[in-house]
Backbone as JSON, one array per atom type, in Angstrom:
{
  "sequence": "XXXXXXXXXXXXXXXXXXXXXXXXXXXXXXXXXXXXXXXXXXXXXXXXXXXXXXXXXXXXXXXXXXXXXXXXXX",
  "N": [[-1.49, 0.16, 13.88], [0.04, -2.86, 12.92], [-0.09, -4.54, 9.81], [0.75, -7.2, 8.45], [-0.15, -8.8, 6.33], [-1.15, -7.09, 4.47], [-0.21, -4.92, 1.92], [1.14, -1.93, 0.43], [2.22, -0.69, -2.47], [3.73, 1.6, -4.64], [3.9, 0.91, -7.41], [2.1, -1.13, -7.79], [-1.18, -1.7, -8.43], [-1.68, 1.06, -8.41], [-0.76, 1.92, -5.92], [-2.7, 1.29, -4.06], [-3.84, -0.31, -1.05], [-3.18, -3.74, -0.88], [-3.81, -7.3, -0.7], [-1.1, -9.08, 0.46], [1.27, -10.19, -1.91], [-0.51, -10.39, -3.96], [-2.68, -8.89, -6.45], [-4.99, -8.05, -5.46], [-7.11, -5.79, -4.13], [-7.73, -4.21, -0.95], [-9.97, -2.66, -1.04], [-11.5, -3.96, -3.07], [-12.09, -6.39, -1.78], [-13.67, -5.42, 0.36], [-15.79, -4.24, -1.05], [-16.93, -6.47, -2.35], [-17.71, -8.05, -0.15], [-19.47, -6.24, 1.02], [-21.42, -6.22, -0.9], [-22.7, -8.5, -0.4], [-21.43, -10.92, -0.81], [-20.0, -13.92, 0.46], [-17.37, -15.05, 2.72], [-16.7, -17.61, 1.87], [-17.56, -17.53, -0.81], [-15.76, -15.62, -1.88], [-13.31, -16.91, -1.45], [-13.57, -19.02, -3.17], [-13.73, -17.79, -5.69], [-11.36, -16.36, -5.73], [-8.87, -18.13, -5.36], [-6.28, -17.82, -4.45], [-6.4, -16.42, -2.14], [-6.71, -16.49, 1.46], [-8.68, -17.28, 4.39], [-7.59, -15.86, 6.48], [-6.39, -13.76, 5.08], [-8.65, -12.34, 4.19], [-9.76, -11.57, 6.64], [-7.68, -9.95, 7.5], [-7.85, -7.86, 5.66], [-10.29, -6.71, 6.42], [-9.62, -5.92, 9.04], [-7.58, -4.08, 8.52], [-9.02, -2.08, 7.15], [-10.8, -1.29, 9.19], [-9.0, -0.27, 11.09], [-7.96, 1.85, 9.61], [-10.23, 3.48, 9.28], [-10.73, 4.11, 11.91], [-9.26, 6.34, 12.5], [-10.36, 8.36, 11.06], [-12.13, 11.43, 10.66], [-15.39, 12.41, 10.9], [-17.53, 14.76, 9.56], [-20.57, 16.1, 10.06], [-22.99, 16.95, 7.64], [-24.91, 19.89, 7.31]],
  "CA": [[-1.4, -1.29, 14.01], [0.75, -3.51, 11.82], [-0.88, -5.47, 9.01], [1.74, -7.85, 7.58], [-0.78, -9.42, 5.15], [-1.58, -6.02, 3.59], [0.91, -4.1, 1.45], [0.84, -0.85, -0.51], [3.42, -0.41, -3.26], [3.33, 2.54, -5.68], [3.8, 0.34, -8.76], [1.1, -2.2, -7.81], [-2.55, -1.19, -8.28], [-1.59, 2.5, -8.14], [-0.47, 2.16, -4.52], [-3.8, 0.93, -3.16], [-3.53, -1.45, -0.19], [-3.51, -5.05, -1.47], [-3.41, -8.49, 0.03], [0.3, -9.33, 0.14], [1.55, -11.19, -2.93], [-1.58, -10.41, -4.96], [-3.13, -7.59, -6.93], [-6.35, -7.94, -4.94], [-7.11, -4.66, -3.21], [-8.62, -4.21, 0.22], [-11.23, -2.08, -1.53], [-12.26, -5.01, -3.76], [-12.61, -7.31, -0.76], [-14.75, -4.74, 1.07], [-16.94, -4.07, -1.96], [-17.55, -7.78, -2.56], [-18.4, -8.42, 1.09], [-20.59, -5.31, 1.17], [-22.45, -6.59, -1.88], [-23.36, -9.72, 0.06], [-20.65, -12.14, -1.03], [-19.49, -14.51, 1.7], [-15.96, -15.45, 2.68], [-16.61, -18.82, 1.03], [-17.65, -17.08, -2.21], [-14.51, -14.97, -2.28], [-12.24, -17.9, -1.48], [-13.77, -19.83, -4.37], [-13.42, -16.97, -6.86], [-9.95, -15.94, -5.61], [-8.27, -19.23, -4.59], [-5.0, -17.43, -3.87], [-6.66, -15.81, -0.84], [-7.07, -17.34, 2.6], [-9.59, -16.61, 5.32], [-6.76, -14.89, 7.22], [-6.24, -12.59, 4.21], [-9.91, -11.59, 4.22], [-9.86, -10.94, 7.96], [-6.68, -8.89, 7.53], [-8.39, -6.73, 4.9], [-11.28, -6.07, 7.28], [-8.92, -5.27, 10.16], [-6.89, -2.92, 7.95], [-10.03, -1.05, 6.9], [-11.29, -0.81, 10.48], [-7.96, 0.57, 11.68], [-7.89, 3.07, 8.81], [-11.4, 4.3, 9.59], [-10.66, 4.53, 13.3], [-8.59, 7.64, 12.57], [-11.09, 9.31, 10.22], [-13.03, 12.36, 11.31], [-16.6, 12.61, 10.11], [-18.18, 16.04, 9.83], [-21.96, 16.0, 9.6], [-23.48, 18.03, 6.79], [-26.11, 20.52, 7.88]],
  "C": [[-0.74, -1.86, 12.76], [-0.16, -4.52, 11.12], [0.04, -6.17, 8.01], [1.14, -8.5, 6.33], [-1.24, -8.38, 4.13], [-0.38, -5.16, 3.22], [0.38, -3.01, 0.53], [2.15, -0.46, -1.18], [3.02, 0.49, -4.42], [3.13, 1.92, -7.07], [2.83, -0.84, -8.86], [-0.27, -1.59, -7.51], [-2.58, 0.28, -7.83], [-1.42, 2.82, -6.65], [-1.59, 1.82, -3.55], [-3.37, -0.25, -2.29], [-4.06, -2.75, -0.81], [-3.17, -6.16, -0.49], [-2.02, -8.86, -0.46], [0.44, -10.46, -0.89], [0.48, -11.3, -4.0], [-1.8, -8.99, -5.48], [-4.59, -7.37, -6.51], [-6.36, -6.86, -3.86], [-8.05, -4.89, -2.03], [-9.98, -3.67, -0.2], [-12.1, -3.14, -2.22], [-12.88, -5.97, -2.76], [-13.8, -6.68, -0.04], [-15.99, -4.6, 0.2], [-17.67, -5.39, -2.17], [-18.32, -8.21, -1.32], [-19.62, -7.52, 1.32], [-21.74, -5.6, 0.22], [-23.13, -7.91, -1.53], [-22.61, -11.01, -0.2], [-20.12, -12.63, 0.31], [-17.99, -14.76, 1.58], [-15.8, -16.64, 1.75], [-16.67, -18.46, -0.45], [-16.32, -16.51, -2.68], [-13.36, -15.97, -2.37], [-12.36, -18.82, -2.69], [-13.36, -19.07, -5.63], [-11.94, -16.57, -6.89], [-9.21, -16.99, -4.77], [-6.91, -18.9, -3.99], [-5.17, -16.77, -2.5], [-6.95, -16.87, 0.22], [-8.06, -16.57, 3.47], [-8.83, -15.57, 6.13], [-6.56, -13.62, 6.4], [-7.49, -11.72, 4.26], [-10.08, -10.88, 5.55], [-8.85, -9.79, 8.09], [-7.16, -7.66, 6.78], [-9.43, -5.98, 5.72], [-10.62, -5.32, 8.43], [-8.2, -4.01, 9.69], [-7.88, -1.78, 7.76], [-10.55, -0.46, 8.2], [-10.27, 0.11, 11.13], [-7.82, 1.89, 10.93], [-9.03, 4.02, 9.19], [-11.41, 4.81, 11.03], [-10.1, 5.95, 13.42], [-9.25, 8.7, 11.69], [-11.97, 10.2, 11.08], [-14.21, 12.59, 10.38], [-17.24, 13.92, 10.53], [-19.57, 15.96, 9.22], [-22.32, 17.21, 8.75], [-24.75, 18.6, 7.41], [-27.06, 20.92, 6.79]]
}
């Protein structure tokens, strides 16, 4: 799936997927949301982001994980 709001460039944040036009990684967005921060919190702390950017980060991560294979440890 195409994610026009998410880019990965080798010379920006070591190639990690970022919100386009920023140095804010998808990983950072996920970690902040996972820690209990709300969209409103993130938009206040990172005013360069939009709600669409945050949703794009979530969609990117979901699409990435869709193709992962999990092997249960025994």
